[in-house]
Amino acid sequence: MKNLLLLHGALGHSDIFKPYEKELSKYFNIHTLLFSGHGNTELPENAISIEKYTEEIKDYLEKEDVKDVCIFGHSMGGYAALCCALRYPERINSIMTLGTKFDWTEEQALKESKMLDPEAILLKVPKYAEQLENQHGAKWKQLLPAIAEMMVALGKNPPLNESSLWAISIPVQIMTGDKDNMVSIEESLSAFRSIPNAKLAILPDTKHPMEKVRPNLLFDLMKDFWNLS
């Protein structure tokens, strides 16, 4: 059986893949990874960065001795997966990304990062604050500014751009929802055009959060891309 690694996004959790695991385990050995600072993992001392998360994927694959792995990455998980394919292509078979942001600029990253103010979230979106606390414990208030810093660093120096994406040679499927208010169809199209062996899928009536994605729609795309039967 092939191996499948499921990667959550920033401020997400590997639990979001629970609705998918039973069906996918018919075709794959399922692996999930919690990025540091998320869930019950410690916040890294030397800040969160996309480079750190790229290394965490590589370290996990080495530790578990997983070769020829298929990866599904939601949002930042997809970005880190592609960075990993760029640096360590020998262990990765193929990648599907959903809701992954490619168009990082300093101005836009600063704007996004300002929305990650714990006190403002507590005041304006208490249900989201409760969800963050349930997923990440009391340290969620430290996790938000750490993710905000990572976004600003991405804006200043994005590792994935037109010239670097050309170097990814494995099969990739870029996917975004047509109602995603964080990721534009245009930036997904641009990334798709930059990766030599890429496909593109736009999911109808689909927003950014993983829990808003209809599982059957995603299963069908996975089965098509990975030729599952």
PDB file of C-alpha atoms in Angstrom:
ATOM      1  CA  MET A   1       0.000   0.000   0.000  1.00  0.00           C
ATOM      2  CA  LYS A   2       1.168   3.520  -0.747  1.00  0.00           C
ATOM      3  CA  ASN A   3       1.700   6.053   2.015  1.00  0.00           C
ATOM      4  CA  LEU A   4      -0.353   9.250   2.310  1.00  0.00           C
ATOM      5  CA  LEU A   5       0.695  12.148   4.531  1.00  0.00           C
ATOM      6  CA  LEU A   6      -2.052  14.625   5.487  1.00  0.00           C
ATOM      7  CA  LEU A   7      -0.840  18.121   6.433  1.00  0.00           C
ATOM      8  CA  HIS A   8      -2.996  20.710   8.192  1.00  0.00           C
ATOM      9  CA  GLY A   9      -2.789  24.471   7.711  1.00  0.00           C
ATOM     10  CA  ALA A  10      -1.618  27.264  10.024  1.00  0.00           C
ATOM     11  CA  LEU A  11      -3.710  27.281  13.231  1.00  0.00           C
ATOM     12  CA  GLY A  12      -5.256  23.993  12.053  1.00  0.00           C
ATOM     13  CA  HIS A  13      -5.017  20.492  13.505  1.00  0.00           C
ATOM     14  CA  SER A  14      -4.589  16.984  12.097  1.00  0.00           C
ATOM     15  CA  ASP A  15      -8.007  16.111  13.614  1.00  0.00           C
ATOM     16  CA  ILE A  16      -9.650  17.909  10.664  1.00  0.00           C
ATOM     17  CA  PHE A  17      -8.770  14.851   8.555  1.00  0.00           C
ATOM     18  CA  LYS A  18     -10.766  12.414  10.726  1.00  0.00           C
ATOM     19  CA  PRO A  19     -13.766  12.411   8.308  1.00  0.00           C
ATOM     20  CA  TYR A  20     -11.404  11.309   5.511  1.00  0.00           C
ATOM     21  CA  GLU A  21      -9.227   8.710   7.199  1.00  0.00           C
ATOM     22  CA  LYS A  22     -11.589   5.713   7.043  1.00  0.00           C
ATOM     23  CA  GLU A  23     -12.208   6.040   3.303  1.00  0.00           C
ATOM     24  CA  LEU A  24      -8.579   6.883   2.446  1.00  0.00           C
ATOM     25  CA  SER A  25      -7.237   3.989   4.518  1.00  0.00           C
ATOM     26  CA  LYS A  26      -8.739   1.636   1.885  1.00  0.00           C
ATOM     27  CA  TYR A  27      -6.031   2.875  -0.479  1.00  0.00           C
ATOM     28  CA  PHE A  28      -3.192   4.218   1.710  1.00  0.00           C
ATOM     29  CA  ASN A  29      -1.287   3.850   4.933  1.00  0.00           C
ATOM     30  CA  ILE A  30      -2.386   7.147   6.528  1.00  0.00           C
ATOM     31  CA  HIS A  31       0.113   9.446   8.223  1.00  0.00           C
ATOM     32  CA  THR A  32      -0.662  12.751   9.934  1.00  0.00           C
ATOM     33  CA  LEU A  33       1.773  15.285  11.328  1.00  0.00           C
ATOM     34  CA  LEU A  34       1.165  18.074  13.823  1.00  0.00           C
ATOM     35  CA  PHE A  35       3.361  21.061  13.028  1.00  0.00           C
ATOM     36  CA  SER A  36       5.184  22.426  16.071  1.00  0.00           C
ATOM     37  CA  GLY A  37       3.166  24.881  18.165  1.00  0.00           C
ATOM     38  CA  HIS A  38      -0.093  23.181  17.127  1.00  0.00           C
ATOM     39  CA  GLY A  39      -2.197  20.810  19.199  1.00  0.00           C
ATOM     40  CA  ASN A  40      -0.213  19.396  22.109  1.00  0.00           C
ATOM     41  CA  THR A  41       3.199  20.165  20.561  1.00  0.00           C
ATOM     42  CA  GLU A  42       5.528  22.780  22.018  1.00  0.00           C
ATOM     43  CA  LEU A  43       5.989  26.192  20.457  1.00  0.00           C
ATOM     44  CA  PRO A  44       9.495  26.266  18.944  1.00  0.00           C
ATOM     45  CA  GLU A  45      11.971  28.484  20.790  1.00  0.00           C
ATOM     46  CA  ASN A  46      13.462  29.977  17.616  1.00  0.00           C
ATOM     47  CA  ALA A  47      10.201  31.190  16.027  1.00  0.00           C
ATOM     48  CA  ILE A  48       7.954  29.466  13.537  1.00  0.00           C
ATOM     49  CA  SER A  49       9.006  29.569   9.901  1.00  0.00           C
ATOM     50  CA  ILE A  50       8.043  27.810   6.693  1.00  0.00           C
ATOM     51  CA  GLU A  51      11.634  26.501   6.553  1.00  0.00           C
ATOM     52  CA  LYS A  52      11.164  24.910   9.985  1.00  0.00           C
ATOM     53  CA  TYR A  53       7.931  23.246   8.906  1.00  0.00           C
ATOM     54  CA  THR A  54       9.622  22.021   5.712  1.00  0.00           C
ATOM     55  CA  GLU A  55      12.293  20.337   7.877  1.00  0.00           C
ATOM     56  CA  GLU A  56       9.619  18.860  10.160  1.00  0.00           C
ATOM     57  CA  ILE A  57       8.057  17.087   7.148  1.00  0.00           C
ATOM     58  CA  LYS A  58      11.450  15.753   6.056  1.00  0.00           C
ATOM     59  CA  ASP A  59      12.289  14.642   9.619  1.00  0.00           C
ATOM     60  CA  TYR A  60       8.946  12.847   9.954  1.00  0.00           C
ATOM     61  CA  LEU A  61       9.445  10.957   6.669  1.00  0.00           C
ATOM     62  CA  GLU A  62      12.953   9.941   7.738  1.00  0.00           C
ATOM     63  CA  LYS A  63      11.936   8.935  11.264  1.00  0.00           C
ATOM     64  CA  GLU A  64       9.017   6.810  10.029  1.00  0.00           C
ATOM     65  CA  ASP A  65      11.100   5.581   7.059  1.00  0.00           C
ATOM     66  CA  VAL A  66       8.334   6.621   4.654  1.00  0.00           C
ATOM     67  CA  LYS A  67       9.383   6.598   1.013  1.00  0.00           C
ATOM     68  CA  ASP A  68       7.473   7.439  -2.183  1.00  0.00           C
ATOM     69  CA  VAL A  69       4.855   9.323  -0.149  1.00  0.00           C
ATOM     70  CA  CYS A  70       1.767  11.025  -1.547  1.00  0.00           C
ATOM     71  CA  ILE A  71       0.955  14.262   0.282  1.00  0.00           C
ATOM     72  CA  PHE A  72      -2.262  16.199   0.716  1.00  0.00           C
ATOM     73  CA  GLY A  73      -1.696  19.643   2.234  1.00  0.00           C
ATOM     74  CA  HIS A  74      -4.371  22.119   3.228  1.00  0.00           C
ATOM     75  CA  SER A  75      -3.444  25.826   3.101  1.00  0.00           C
ATOM     76  CA  MET A  76       0.004  26.271   4.714  1.00  0.00           C
ATOM     77  CA  GLY A  77       0.401  22.468   4.794  1.00  0.00           C
ATOM     78  CA  GLY A  78       0.380  22.512   0.982  1.00  0.00           C
ATOM     79  CA  TYR A  79       2.933  25.322   0.899  1.00  0.00           C
ATOM     80  CA  ALA A  80       5.296  23.440   3.245  1.00  0.00           C
ATOM     81  CA  ALA A  81       4.811  20.238   1.208  1.00  0.00           C
ATOM     82  CA  LEU A  82       5.843  21.997  -2.021  1.00  0.00           C
ATOM     83  CA  CYS A  83       8.858  23.538  -0.251  1.00  0.00           C
ATOM     84  CA  CYS A  84       9.790  20.028   0.871  1.00  0.00           C
ATOM     85  CA  ALA A  85       9.446  18.707  -2.709  1.00  0.00           C
ATOM     86  CA  LEU A  86      11.768  21.479  -3.826  1.00  0.00           C
ATOM     87  CA  ARG A  87      14.452  20.573  -1.273  1.00  0.00           C
ATOM     88  CA  TYR A  88      13.964  16.819  -0.770  1.00  0.00           C
ATOM     89  CA  PRO A  89      12.195  15.434  -3.861  1.00  0.00           C
ATOM     90  CA  GLU A  90      13.577  11.909  -3.442  1.00  0.00           C
ATOM     91  CA  ARG A  91      10.986  10.832  -0.826  1.00  0.00           C
ATOM     92  CA  ILE A  92       7.876  12.423  -2.363  1.00  0.00           C
ATOM     93  CA  ASN A  93       5.690  10.786  -5.014  1.00  0.00           C
ATOM     94  CA  SER A  94       3.124  13.545  -5.620  1.00  0.00           C
ATOM     95  CA  ILE A  95       1.306  16.411  -3.905  1.00  0.00           C
ATOM     96  CA  MET A  96      -2.243  17.764  -3.801  1.00  0.00           C
ATOM     97  CA  THR A  97      -2.725  21.209  -2.287  1.00  0.00           C
ATOM     98  CA  LEU A  98      -6.025  22.804  -1.335  1.00  0.00           C
ATOM     99  CA  GLY A  99      -6.453  26.478  -0.452  1.00  0.00           C
ATOM    100  CA  THR A 100      -2.707  27.149  -0.543  1.00  0.00           C
ATOM    101  CA  LYS A 101      -1.749  30.812  -0.829  1.00  0.00           C
ATOM    102  CA  PHE A 102       1.070  31.525  -3.311  1.00  0.00           C
ATOM    103  CA  ASP A 103       0.826  35.286  -3.731  1.00  0.00           C
ATOM    104  CA  TRP A 104       2.759  36.472  -0.671  1.00  0.00           C
ATOM    105  CA  THR A 105       3.742  40.142  -0.587  1.00  0.00           C
ATOM    106  CA  GLU A 106       5.010  42.129   2.373  1.00  0.00           C
ATOM    107  CA  GLU A 107       2.024  44.485   2.337  1.00  0.00           C
ATOM    108  CA  GLN A 108      -0.542  41.707   2.096  1.00  0.00           C
ATOM    109  CA  ALA A 109       1.236  39.591   4.766  1.00  0.00           C
ATOM    110  CA  LEU A 110       1.178  42.528   7.199  1.00  0.00           C
ATOM    111  CA  LYS A 111      -2.545  42.970   6.559  1.00  0.00           C
ATOM    112  CA  GLU A 112      -3.244  39.247   7.145  1.00  0.00           C
ATOM    113  CA  SER A 113      -1.043  39.131  10.254  1.00  0.00           C
ATOM    114  CA  LYS A 114      -2.952  42.002  11.886  1.00  0.00           C
ATOM    115  CA  MET A 115      -6.043  39.788  11.897  1.00  0.00           C
ATOM    116  CA  LEU A 116      -4.254  37.348  14.219  1.00  0.00           C
ATOM    117  CA  ASP A 117      -4.621  39.452  17.354  1.00  0.00           C
ATOM    118  CA  PRO A 118      -5.716  37.119  20.202  1.00  0.00           C
ATOM    119  CA  GLU A 119      -7.535  39.827  22.188  1.00  0.00           C
ATOM    120  CA  ALA A 120      -9.434  41.050  19.113  1.00  0.00           C
ATOM    121  CA  ILE A 121     -10.444  37.455  18.281  1.00  0.00           C
ATOM    122  CA  LEU A 122     -11.653  36.902  21.868  1.00  0.00           C
ATOM    123  CA  LEU A 123     -13.767  40.040  21.600  1.00  0.00           C
ATOM    124  CA  LYS A 124     -15.088  39.773  18.046  1.00  0.00           C
ATOM    125  CA  VAL A 125     -15.100  36.008  17.298  1.00  0.00           C
ATOM    126  CA  PRO A 126     -15.397  34.242  20.669  1.00  0.00           C
ATOM    127  CA  LYS A 127     -16.441  30.947  19.042  1.00  0.00           C
ATOM    128  CA  TYR A 128     -13.212  30.890  17.014  1.00  0.00           C
ATOM    129  CA  ALA A 129     -11.215  31.688  20.168  1.00  0.00           C
ATOM    130  CA  GLU A 130     -12.909  28.729  21.870  1.00  0.00           C
ATOM    131  CA  GLN A 131     -12.056  26.466  18.919  1.00  0.00           C
ATOM    132  CA  LEU A 132      -8.401  27.581  19.020  1.00  0.00           C
ATOM    133  CA  GLU A 133      -8.212  26.900  22.750  1.00  0.00           C
ATOM    134  CA  ASN A 134      -9.778  23.451  22.301  1.00  0.00           C
ATOM    135  CA  GLN A 135      -7.279  22.559  19.563  1.00  0.00           C
ATOM    136  CA  HIS A 136      -4.086  24.119  20.921  1.00  0.00           C
ATOM    137  CA  GLY A 137      -4.660  24.671  24.655  1.00  0.00           C
ATOM    138  CA  ALA A 138      -3.801  27.838  26.551  1.00  0.00           C
ATOM    139  CA  LYS A 139      -0.814  28.565  24.288  1.00  0.00           C
ATOM    140  CA  TRP A 140      -3.101  29.530  21.382  1.00  0.00           C
ATOM    141  CA  LYS A 141      -2.529  33.175  22.326  1.00  0.00           C
ATOM    142  CA  GLN A 142       1.233  32.713  21.732  1.00  0.00           C
ATOM    143  CA  LEU A 143       0.681  30.647  18.578  1.00  0.00           C
ATOM    144  CA  LEU A 144      -1.204  33.448  16.788  1.00  0.00           C
ATOM    145  CA  PRO A 145       1.589  36.078  16.899  1.00  0.00           C
ATOM    146  CA  ALA A 146       4.138  33.357  15.996  1.00  0.00           C
ATOM    147  CA  ILE A 147       2.106  32.501  12.862  1.00  0.00           C
ATOM    148  CA  ALA A 148       1.743  36.235  12.123  1.00  0.00           C
ATOM    149  CA  GLU A 149       5.561  36.559  12.187  1.00  0.00           C
ATOM    150  CA  MET A 150       5.869  33.615   9.797  1.00  0.00           C
ATOM    151  CA  MET A 151       3.440  35.328   7.397  1.00  0.00           C
ATOM    152  CA  VAL A 152       5.447  38.569   7.451  1.00  0.00           C
ATOM    153  CA  ALA A 153       8.660  36.601   6.779  1.00  0.00           C
ATOM    154  CA  LEU A 154       6.898  34.861   3.852  1.00  0.00           C
ATOM    155  CA  GLY A 155       5.856  38.256   2.497  1.00  0.00           C
ATOM    156  CA  LYS A 156       9.432  39.510   2.590  1.00  0.00           C
ATOM    157  CA  ASN A 157      10.989  36.423   1.036  1.00  0.00           C
ATOM    158  CA  PRO A 158       8.572  33.818  -0.374  1.00  0.00           C
ATOM    159  CA  PRO A 159      10.467  30.577  -1.173  1.00  0.00           C
ATOM    160  CA  LEU A 160       7.856  29.565  -3.766  1.00  0.00           C
ATOM    161  CA  ASN A 161       7.743  31.856  -6.787  1.00  0.00           C
ATOM    162  CA  GLU A 162       7.608  31.468 -10.566  1.00  0.00           C
ATOM    163  CA  SER A 163      11.288  30.585 -10.869  1.00  0.00           C
ATOM    164  CA  SER A 164      11.424  28.079  -7.993  1.00  0.00           C
ATOM    165  CA  LEU A 165       8.117  26.363  -8.839  1.00  0.00           C
ATOM    166  CA  TRP A 166       9.577  25.386 -12.235  1.00  0.00           C
ATOM    167  CA  ALA A 167      12.026  23.128 -10.361  1.00  0.00           C
ATOM    168  CA  ILE A 168       9.266  20.914  -8.883  1.00  0.00           C
ATOM    169  CA  SER A 169       9.193  17.894 -11.174  1.00  0.00           C
ATOM    170  CA  ILE A 170       6.774  15.546  -9.368  1.00  0.00           C
ATOM    171  CA  PRO A 171       3.033  15.454 -10.209  1.00  0.00           C
ATOM    172  CA  VAL A 172       1.129  18.212  -8.378  1.00  0.00           C
ATOM    173  CA  GLN A 173      -2.544  19.150  -8.270  1.00  0.00           C
ATOM    174  CA  ILE A 174      -3.325  22.705  -7.149  1.00  0.00           C
ATOM    175  CA  MET A 175      -6.871  23.141  -5.861  1.00  0.00           C
ATOM    176  CA  THR A 176      -8.809  26.100  -4.562  1.00  0.00           C
ATOM    177  CA  GLY A 177     -12.424  26.782  -3.722  1.00  0.00           C
ATOM    178  CA  ASP A 178     -14.351  29.292  -5.800  1.00  0.00           C
ATOM    179  CA  LYS A 179     -15.534  30.968  -2.562  1.00  0.00           C
ATOM    180  CA  ASP A 180     -12.132  31.009  -0.847  1.00  0.00           C
ATOM    181  CA  ASN A 181     -11.646  34.556   0.474  1.00  0.00           C
ATOM    182  CA  MET A 182      -7.968  33.973   1.336  1.00  0.00           C
ATOM    183  CA  VAL A 183      -6.687  32.435  -1.898  1.00  0.00           C
ATOM    184  CA  SER A 184      -7.530  33.728  -5.362  1.00  0.00           C
ATOM    185  CA  ILE A 185      -8.189  31.573  -8.405  1.00  0.00           C
ATOM    186  CA  GLU A 186      -5.659  33.792 -10.240  1.00  0.00           C
ATOM    187  CA  GLU A 187      -2.734  32.938  -7.914  1.00  0.00           C
ATOM    188  CA  SER A 188      -3.666  29.230  -8.044  1.00  0.00           C
ATOM    189  CA  LEU A 189      -3.734  29.407 -11.843  1.00  0.00           C
ATOM    190  CA  SER A 190      -0.349  31.146 -11.875  1.00  0.00           C
ATOM    191  CA  ALA A 191       1.205  28.447  -9.630  1.00  0.00           C
ATOM    192  CA  PHE A 192      -0.338  25.709 -11.792  1.00  0.00           C
ATOM    193  CA  ARG A 193       1.220  27.276 -14.900  1.00  0.00           C
ATOM    194  CA  SER A 194       4.622  27.490 -13.212  1.00  0.00           C
ATOM    195  CA  ILE A 195       4.866  23.813 -12.172  1.00  0.00           C
ATOM    196  CA  PRO A 196       5.759  21.594 -15.159  1.00  0.00           C
ATOM    197  CA  ASN A 197       3.737  18.502 -14.176  1.00  0.00           C
ATOM    198  CA  ALA A 198       0.698  20.169 -12.606  1.00  0.00           C
ATOM    199  CA  LYS A 199      -3.078  19.959 -12.766  1.00  0.00           C
ATOM    200  CA  LEU A 200      -5.605  22.515 -11.562  1.00  0.00           C
ATOM    201  CA  ALA A 201      -9.017  22.044  -9.946  1.00  0.00           C
ATOM    202  CA  ILE A 202     -11.473  24.722  -8.820  1.00  0.00           C
ATOM    203  CA  LEU A 203     -13.942  23.357  -6.260  1.00  0.00           C
ATOM    204  CA  PRO A 204     -17.470  24.743  -6.665  1.00  0.00           C
ATOM    205  CA  ASP A 205     -19.230  26.449  -3.762  1.00  0.00           C
ATOM    206  CA  THR A 206     -16.197  25.853  -1.501  1.00  0.00           C
ATOM    207  CA  LYS A 207     -14.761  28.173   1.157  1.00  0.00           C
ATOM    208  CA  HIS A 208     -11.266  28.163   2.686  1.00  0.00           C
ATOM    209  CA  PRO A 209     -11.680  26.210   5.967  1.00  0.00           C
ATOM    210  CA  MET A 210     -11.077  22.470   5.638  1.00  0.00           C
ATOM    211  CA  GLU A 211     -14.242  21.697   7.610  1.00  0.00           C
ATOM    212  CA  LYS A 212     -16.279  23.585   4.978  1.00  0.00           C
ATOM    213  CA  VAL A 213     -15.064  21.299   2.154  1.00  0.00           C
ATOM    214  CA  ARG A 214     -17.498  18.577   1.058  1.00  0.00           C
ATOM    215  CA  PRO A 215     -15.689  15.251   1.613  1.00  0.00           C
ATOM    216  CA  ASN A 216     -17.258  13.503  -1.402  1.00  0.00           C
ATOM    217  CA  LEU A 217     -16.080  16.263  -3.730  1.00  0.00           C
ATOM    218  CA  LEU A 218     -12.534  16.008  -2.395  1.00  0.00           C
ATOM    219  CA  PHE A 219     -12.562  12.179  -2.446  1.00  0.00           C
ATOM    220  CA  ASP A 220     -13.494  12.213  -6.135  1.00  0.00           C
ATOM    221  CA  LEU A 221     -10.600  14.567  -6.941  1.00  0.00           C
ATOM    222  CA  MET A 222      -8.180  12.461  -4.886  1.00  0.00           C
ATOM    223  CA  LYS A 223      -9.320   9.258  -6.583  1.00  0.00           C
ATOM    224  CA  ASP A 224      -8.874  10.854  -9.981  1.00  0.00           C
ATOM    225  CA  PHE A 225      -5.438  12.345  -9.254  1.00  0.00           C
ATOM    226  CA  TRP A 226      -4.005   9.257  -7.553  1.00  0.00           C
ATOM    227  CA  ASN A 227      -5.806   6.836  -9.866  1.00  0.00           C
ATOM    228  CA  LEU A 228      -7.527   5.005  -7.009  1.00  0.00           C
ATOM    229  CA  SER A 229     -10.091   2.349  -7.744  1.00  0.00           C
TER     230      SER A 229
END
